[in-house]
Amino acid sequence: HVVKLGGWVEWRLAMQLLEMELMEARTLLPDPANEFDRNVPRICGVCGDKATGFHFNAMTCEGCKGFFRRSMKRKAMFTCPFNSDCKITKDNRRHCQACRLKRCVDIGMMKEFILTDEEVQRKREMITKRKEEEALKESMKPKLSEEQQRVIDILLEAHRKTYDPTYSDFTQFRVSSSSKRITRSSSVLTHGSSSEDSSDTFNCSLECVENRMFSNMALNEDSDRSPPMDINLSHLSMLPHLADLVSYSIQKVIGFAKMIPGFRDLTAEDQIALLKSSAIEIIMLRSNESFSLEDMAWSCGGNEFKYQIDDVTQAGHNLELLEPLVKFQVSLKKLNLHVEEHVLLMGICILSPDRPGLQDTSLVESLQDRLSEVLQTYILCKHPPPGNRLLYAKMIQKLADLRSLNEEHSKQYRCLSFKPEHSMQLTPLVLEVFGNEIS
Ligand SMILES: [Zn+2]
Ligand SMILES: [Zn+2]
């Protein structure tokens, strides 16, 4: 806005005024820290009265401030009727103007700090102008419209109704006999760590935990290939439990999707196409809420429902999926999304117009666009720096990550469900959504 003021002279004046304004501001609103630094007692350097702050470069009272300004403006010449060494006090300060003014100059008061009438006028105009500019800036700032806020509220409510942070329903899932415990304790013996051994886990750095988990998985994988020592590994001991967990989650994802504004306007076929292709991605997204960076596991209440990578390997998945999945969970967790952003991202993911089998792609696209706009506006006005930096782009990148996770999951699911002894452990809903190779 320097250029707008017009030319070099205007700029010089503006800078000068700004500087003076700063000084004036300092005298008007004494900055406690600043005055503490200067270590000046709050008494007038001229007359000893109570000072109100720095005026024209010295700590003075209001009386001496006005006296100095008036004297300078009048270019007054005073003569001391005594010996030019009057001691100025609060009570006698009116008696000798000459010595009072001399005292003013002696303690550092400077006429250069006084604004001329023209400068005062300019300064007022500058302040008004700046206030107007600020008001304009404020009015230009993106704001969530009432409609956009309504969309967010609906999604928050949909999430609240379909995501139980107490995980109390998990007790209804099939229990994987005692095999889970046996395998767990065997891993304690082999690697000297377990989910129960929390002190060890907490003392260990995140990276160390991560590495140890991956080496655990590699070991499990090896033992999967070689004749298994633990018979439970070949039985996929965690499969029934995790199949129930996934089946339950699919139900919740469907419930969430149905509440997304516009979703129910789609044909039943398109709703199904969207749900079938996005369900696993939404399950991965929403599971981030239970994922903890401290122990690199999904903690859904107590040790009983704490899922580590080797638990998922015992449900038939391998590192090809689990390593990128954990990396995804870690990086998503580190985005520290607001719950508003989390639910919007799920909505955007479900309403992807490029899913296979979709008929009315343009309607889905327009619904997704609307959510993307809400998300971008939300980040602009509600997500403070530095977390907001490139946040939207990073979130969209997460959607791309989910696509490849989805692909890998499908691949592994096909292998798994191809074996009747495994597919019979799945639920009808899982078979319907992820596909049934047998039938
Ligand atoms: Zn004074
Ligand atoms: Zn005097």
XYZ file of C-alpha atoms and ligand atoms in Angstrom:
441
model
C 0.000 0.000 0.000
C 3.116 2.157 -0.144
C 2.639 2.682 -3.865
C -1.024 3.547 -3.434
C -0.075 6.500 -1.237
C 1.582 8.002 -4.293
C 5.259 8.658 -4.729
C 8.386 9.000 -2.736
C 7.416 12.064 -0.729
C 4.196 10.462 0.412
C 6.115 7.372 1.367
C 8.665 9.334 3.351
C 5.894 11.130 5.151
C 4.071 7.911 5.808
C 7.175 6.318 7.302
C 7.828 9.375 9.420
C 4.284 9.395 10.668
C 4.412 5.725 11.406
C 7.557 6.232 13.414
C 6.033 9.091 15.319
C 2.926 7.124 15.881
C 4.988 4.352 17.383
C 6.630 6.809 19.747
C 3.331 8.402 20.595
C 1.797 4.999 21.124
C 4.602 4.202 23.475
C 3.862 7.303 25.482
C 0.101 6.786 25.391
C 0.116 3.131 26.261
C 3.145 2.458 28.382
C 4.458 -0.990 27.668
C 5.193 -2.520 31.069
C 7.936 -4.757 29.721
C 9.597 -1.864 27.960
C 9.483 0.341 31.029
C 10.720 -2.437 33.192
C 13.671 -2.771 30.818
C 14.425 0.920 31.035
C 14.240 0.560 34.771
C 12.778 4.017 35.243
C 10.713 4.766 38.334
C 7.239 5.969 37.459
C 7.770 9.507 38.668
C 8.068 12.668 36.601
C 11.708 13.429 35.796
C 10.888 17.132 35.809
C 8.784 17.752 38.918
C 8.636 14.455 40.802
C 4.864 14.083 40.380
C 3.350 10.723 39.420
C 4.380 9.990 35.814
C 2.006 8.663 33.167
C 4.672 7.284 30.819
C 7.206 8.412 28.267
C 6.415 11.774 26.723
C 8.694 13.259 24.069
C 11.395 10.802 25.093
C 11.263 11.137 28.889
C 9.215 9.825 31.782
C 6.991 12.718 32.888
C 3.661 13.639 34.349
C 0.793 14.955 32.209
C 1.427 18.511 33.448
C 5.046 18.627 32.364
C 4.187 16.905 29.083
C 1.675 19.678 28.260
C 4.054 22.369 29.481
C 6.840 21.141 27.217
C 4.570 20.882 24.170
C 3.069 24.348 24.694
C 6.468 25.911 25.276
C 7.925 24.354 22.133
C 4.953 25.317 19.954
C 5.070 28.892 21.187
C 8.850 28.887 20.838
C 8.679 30.518 24.239
C 11.757 32.158 25.776
C 11.702 32.151 29.574
C 13.969 33.898 32.009
C 14.525 32.746 35.544
C 13.789 35.478 38.094
C 16.143 33.719 40.514
C 19.503 32.044 39.975
C 18.596 29.675 37.140
C 18.855 26.722 39.486
C 15.325 26.415 40.887
C 14.504 22.982 42.177
C 11.255 21.979 40.422
C 8.683 20.165 42.545
C 5.083 19.159 42.033
C 3.918 22.179 44.032
C 6.252 24.869 42.705
C 6.517 23.771 39.072
C 4.419 26.760 37.920
C 6.698 29.273 39.617
C 9.658 29.207 37.223
C 9.020 28.244 33.641
C 12.641 28.770 32.637
C 14.032 26.218 35.069
C 11.157 23.847 34.415
C 11.894 23.915 30.668
C 15.613 23.562 31.276
C 14.872 20.508 33.411
C 12.716 19.114 30.602
C 15.608 19.382 28.138
C 18.095 18.070 30.711
C 16.152 14.823 31.184
C 16.038 14.267 27.427
C 12.733 15.691 26.229
C 13.002 16.585 22.529
C 10.897 18.905 20.430
C 11.417 16.575 17.466
C 9.021 14.203 19.173
C 6.183 16.709 19.055
C 3.811 16.396 16.149
C 2.800 19.557 14.257
C -0.908 20.218 13.761
C -0.567 19.022 10.195
C 1.188 15.886 11.325
C -1.471 15.215 13.923
C -4.093 15.569 11.211
C -2.142 13.266 8.899
C -1.722 10.802 11.682
C -5.438 10.731 12.375
C -6.092 10.141 8.699
C -3.525 7.349 8.640
C -5.120 5.680 11.630
C -8.575 5.942 10.072
C -7.247 4.615 6.806
C -5.555 1.708 8.508
C -8.707 0.869 10.421
C -10.673 0.897 7.179
C -8.110 -1.342 5.525
C -8.265 -3.732 8.424
C -12.049 -3.804 8.286
C -11.858 -4.482 4.556
C -9.344 -7.265 5.097
C -11.603 -8.744 7.760
C -14.592 -8.631 5.426
C -12.571 -10.253 2.624
C -11.465 -13.104 4.897
C -13.138 -16.337 3.848
C -15.984 -17.293 6.116
C -17.989 -20.459 6.364
C -21.453 -19.734 5.048
C -24.423 -20.843 7.113
C -24.986 -23.599 4.577
C -21.368 -24.786 4.872
C -21.546 -24.754 8.652
C -24.736 -26.794 8.404
C -22.934 -29.414 6.280
C -20.185 -29.654 8.896
C -22.720 -29.998 11.703
C -24.529 -32.785 9.853
C -21.284 -34.690 9.251
C -20.197 -34.259 12.874
C -23.539 -35.603 14.033
C -23.343 -38.491 11.538
C -19.904 -39.377 12.858
C -21.021 -39.100 16.466
C -23.877 -41.494 15.755
C -21.693 -44.044 13.964
C -18.400 -43.933 15.833
C -18.405 -45.052 19.427
C -15.151 -43.906 21.044
C -15.705 -46.306 23.956
C -15.702 -49.322 21.579
C -18.158 -51.012 23.919
C -19.629 -53.149 21.106
C -16.284 -54.872 20.563
C -17.138 -57.398 23.275
C -19.756 -58.850 20.916
C -17.196 -59.869 18.301
C -16.121 -63.482 18.112
C -13.187 -64.187 20.359
C -10.244 -65.909 18.799
C -10.209 -68.734 21.386
C -7.066 -68.619 23.486
C -4.864 -68.635 20.440
C -4.366 -64.879 20.521
C -2.982 -65.097 24.033
C -0.720 -68.031 23.166
C 0.760 -66.316 20.155
C 1.108 -63.124 22.096
C 3.046 -64.798 24.882
C 5.236 -66.558 22.357
C 6.099 -63.167 20.936
C 6.979 -62.063 24.449
C 9.496 -64.865 24.669
C 10.952 -64.216 21.264
C 11.195 -60.462 21.277
C 11.084 -59.540 24.941
C 8.169 -57.213 24.453
C 4.415 -57.324 24.602
C 1.513 -54.982 24.751
C 1.245 -55.704 28.464
C 4.829 -54.682 29.065
C 3.939 -51.036 28.877
C 6.944 -49.655 30.741
C 9.257 -51.069 28.127
C 7.142 -49.727 25.293
C 6.937 -46.277 26.795
C 10.644 -46.023 27.474
C 11.421 -46.935 23.915
C 11.543 -44.320 21.200
C 8.844 -44.298 18.577
C 11.229 -45.337 15.852
C 12.496 -48.218 17.953
C 8.959 -49.463 18.517
C 8.256 -49.125 14.835
C 11.331 -51.073 13.809
C 10.661 -53.762 16.339
C 7.119 -54.150 15.088
C 8.232 -54.522 11.517
C 10.867 -57.059 12.479
C 8.157 -58.924 14.394
C 6.075 -59.006 11.293
C 8.930 -60.153 9.143
C 9.456 -63.000 11.582
C 5.795 -63.887 11.512
C 5.889 -63.844 7.771
C 8.843 -66.164 7.709
C 7.193 -68.551 10.082
C 4.162 -68.371 7.827
C 6.192 -69.683 4.926
C 8.208 -72.265 6.791
C 6.279 -74.977 8.632
C 4.710 -72.970 11.439
C 5.898 -73.583 14.960
C 2.656 -72.129 16.216
C -0.235 -73.993 14.666
C -2.489 -70.961 15.215
C -0.718 -68.919 12.572
C -1.914 -71.197 9.803
C -5.400 -71.063 11.272
C -5.475 -67.275 11.107
C -6.481 -67.081 14.741
C -7.495 -63.432 14.536
C -9.636 -63.822 11.428
C -13.052 -64.353 13.084
C -12.546 -61.447 15.455
C -11.242 -59.040 12.823
C -13.886 -60.167 10.319
C -16.526 -59.198 12.875
C -14.731 -55.925 13.530
C -14.623 -55.107 9.822
C -18.238 -56.198 9.332
C -19.315 -53.979 12.216
C -17.297 -51.104 10.803
C -18.889 -51.509 7.372
C -22.314 -51.136 8.974
C -21.184 -47.949 10.645
C -19.655 -46.603 7.426
C -22.974 -47.232 5.650
C -24.768 -45.378 8.438
C -22.359 -42.475 8.112
C -22.622 -42.351 4.311
C -26.417 -42.249 4.412
C -26.243 -39.058 6.461
C -23.853 -37.227 4.107
C -25.863 -34.392 2.530
C -26.885 -35.475 -0.966
C -25.863 -39.118 -0.653
C -29.438 -40.347 -0.517
C -30.267 -38.408 -3.694
C -28.109 -40.909 -5.575
C -29.650 -44.034 -7.052
C -29.440 -47.152 -4.900
C -27.017 -48.641 -7.452
C -24.693 -45.676 -7.196
C -24.884 -45.654 -3.398
C -23.839 -49.294 -3.397
C -21.066 -48.716 -5.935
C -19.644 -45.901 -3.778
C -19.898 -47.883 -0.563
C -18.383 -51.057 -1.972
C -15.337 -49.262 -3.286
C -14.794 -46.844 -0.414
C -15.713 -48.977 2.616
C -12.196 -50.255 3.319
C -10.739 -46.767 2.814
C -13.192 -45.268 5.288
C -12.457 -48.055 7.769
C -8.751 -47.247 7.480
C -9.466 -43.519 7.812
C -11.759 -43.767 10.817
C -9.481 -46.278 12.550
C -6.953 -43.459 12.818
C -8.943 -42.211 15.784
C -7.923 -45.288 17.783
C -4.397 -45.458 16.396
C -1.746 -44.396 18.874
C 1.736 -43.238 17.946
C 3.057 -44.258 21.361
C 2.613 -47.965 20.829
C 1.921 -48.041 17.083
C -1.290 -49.942 17.607
C -5.023 -49.458 17.351
C -6.218 -49.200 20.952
C -9.925 -49.864 21.233
C -10.167 -50.195 24.973
C -7.987 -52.315 27.205
C -5.379 -54.827 26.122
C -8.081 -57.152 24.909
C -8.972 -54.820 22.044
C -5.584 -53.442 21.255
C -4.578 -54.402 17.740
C -0.980 -54.604 16.742
C 0.393 -55.410 13.360
C 0.931 -59.073 14.135
C -2.727 -59.355 15.113
C -3.673 -58.285 11.616
C -1.171 -60.721 10.080
C -3.071 -63.409 11.949
C -6.162 -62.348 10.080
C -4.487 -63.168 6.792
C -2.829 -59.906 5.785
C 0.861 -59.400 5.215
C 3.464 -56.628 5.225
C 2.686 -55.563 1.676
C -0.489 -54.062 3.106
C 0.417 -53.515 6.734
C 3.634 -51.590 6.340
C 2.107 -48.867 4.135
C -1.039 -48.983 6.297
C 0.908 -48.189 9.457
C 2.857 -45.480 7.642
C -0.456 -44.056 6.505
C -1.801 -44.092 10.065
C 1.326 -42.373 11.392
C 1.346 -39.614 8.790
C -2.398 -39.056 9.086
C -2.116 -38.875 12.860
C 0.647 -36.295 12.521
C -1.646 -34.011 10.515
C -3.568 -33.496 13.769
C -6.810 -33.029 11.896
C -9.705 -31.325 13.596
C -12.684 -33.654 13.878
C -14.440 -31.377 11.359
C -11.657 -32.029 8.847
C -11.697 -35.733 9.648
C -15.411 -36.105 8.887
C -15.169 -33.945 5.759
C -12.307 -36.085 4.483
C -14.415 -39.211 4.977
C -17.297 -37.598 3.108
C -15.007 -36.531 0.251
C -13.561 -40.042 0.091
C -16.977 -41.697 -0.104
C -18.178 -39.263 -2.767
C -15.385 -39.993 -5.246
C -16.763 -39.741 -8.776
C -14.137 -42.073 -10.260
C -15.245 -45.285 -8.540
C -15.916 -48.301 -10.733
C -19.488 -49.000 -11.745
C -20.752 -45.513 -10.971
C -23.504 -44.188 -13.278
C -24.187 -40.572 -12.360
C -20.594 -39.432 -11.997
C -21.415 -35.741 -12.467
C -23.842 -35.714 -9.535
C -21.269 -37.427 -7.314
C -18.654 -34.968 -8.523
C -20.810 -31.973 -7.640
C -21.503 -33.407 -4.174
C -17.803 -34.031 -3.656
C -16.922 -30.527 -4.907
C -19.237 -29.031 -2.358
C -17.534 -30.916 0.480
C -14.076 -29.996 -0.852
C -15.049 -26.337 -0.818
C -16.301 -26.614 2.740
C -13.050 -28.301 3.751
C -10.866 -25.651 2.079
C -12.861 -22.830 3.615
C -12.801 -24.537 6.991
C -9.005 -24.843 6.892
C -8.640 -21.204 5.804
C -10.689 -19.779 8.616
C -10.461 -22.311 11.431
C -7.133 -24.125 11.248
C -4.349 -21.962 12.693
C -0.751 -21.996 11.430
C 1.564 -23.793 11.212
C -0.735 -26.849 11.043
C -2.753 -25.383 8.170
C 0.258 -25.180 5.871
C -0.555 -27.127 2.694
C -3.026 -29.060 4.822
C -5.636 -29.409 2.100
C -3.046 -30.756 -0.344
C -1.751 -33.175 2.284
C -5.272 -34.408 2.952
C -5.900 -34.998 -0.746
C -2.620 -36.906 -0.855
C -4.030 -39.141 1.885
C -6.900 -40.019 -0.457
C -4.355 -41.119 -3.049
C -2.564 -43.235 -0.417
C -5.899 -44.840 0.431
C -6.394 -45.860 -3.194
C -3.223 -47.929 -3.217
C -4.011 -49.370 0.212
C -7.438 -50.286 -1.124
C -5.864 -51.999 -4.114
C -3.468 -54.014 -1.960
C -6.262 -54.926 0.421
C -8.399 -56.226 -2.465
C -5.514 -58.320 -3.683
C -4.945 -59.900 -0.281
C -8.654 -60.261 0.371
C -9.073 -62.201 -2.886
C -6.319 -64.619 -1.865
C -7.838 -65.006 1.554
C -11.453 -65.441 0.526
C -10.484 -67.899 -2.163
C -9.943 -70.512 0.540
C -13.320 -71.808 1.788
C -11.970 -72.458 5.292
C -11.199 -68.738 5.491
C -14.156 -67.272 3.647
C -16.503 -69.242 5.895
C -15.133 -67.182 8.784
C -16.220 -63.941 7.119
C -19.650 -62.377 7.584
C -22.278 -62.079 4.836
C -21.839 -58.298 4.834
C -18.079 -58.556 4.369
C -18.594 -61.038 1.536
C -21.148 -58.773 -0.072
C -19.059 -55.622 0.148
C -15.596 -57.006 -0.570
C -16.749 -59.754 -2.912
C -17.311 -63.458 -2.675
C -14.890 -65.503 -4.766
C -16.554 -68.788 -3.981
C -20.083 -68.154 -5.170
Zn 6.039 16.955 36.152
Zn 14.320 29.266 37.928
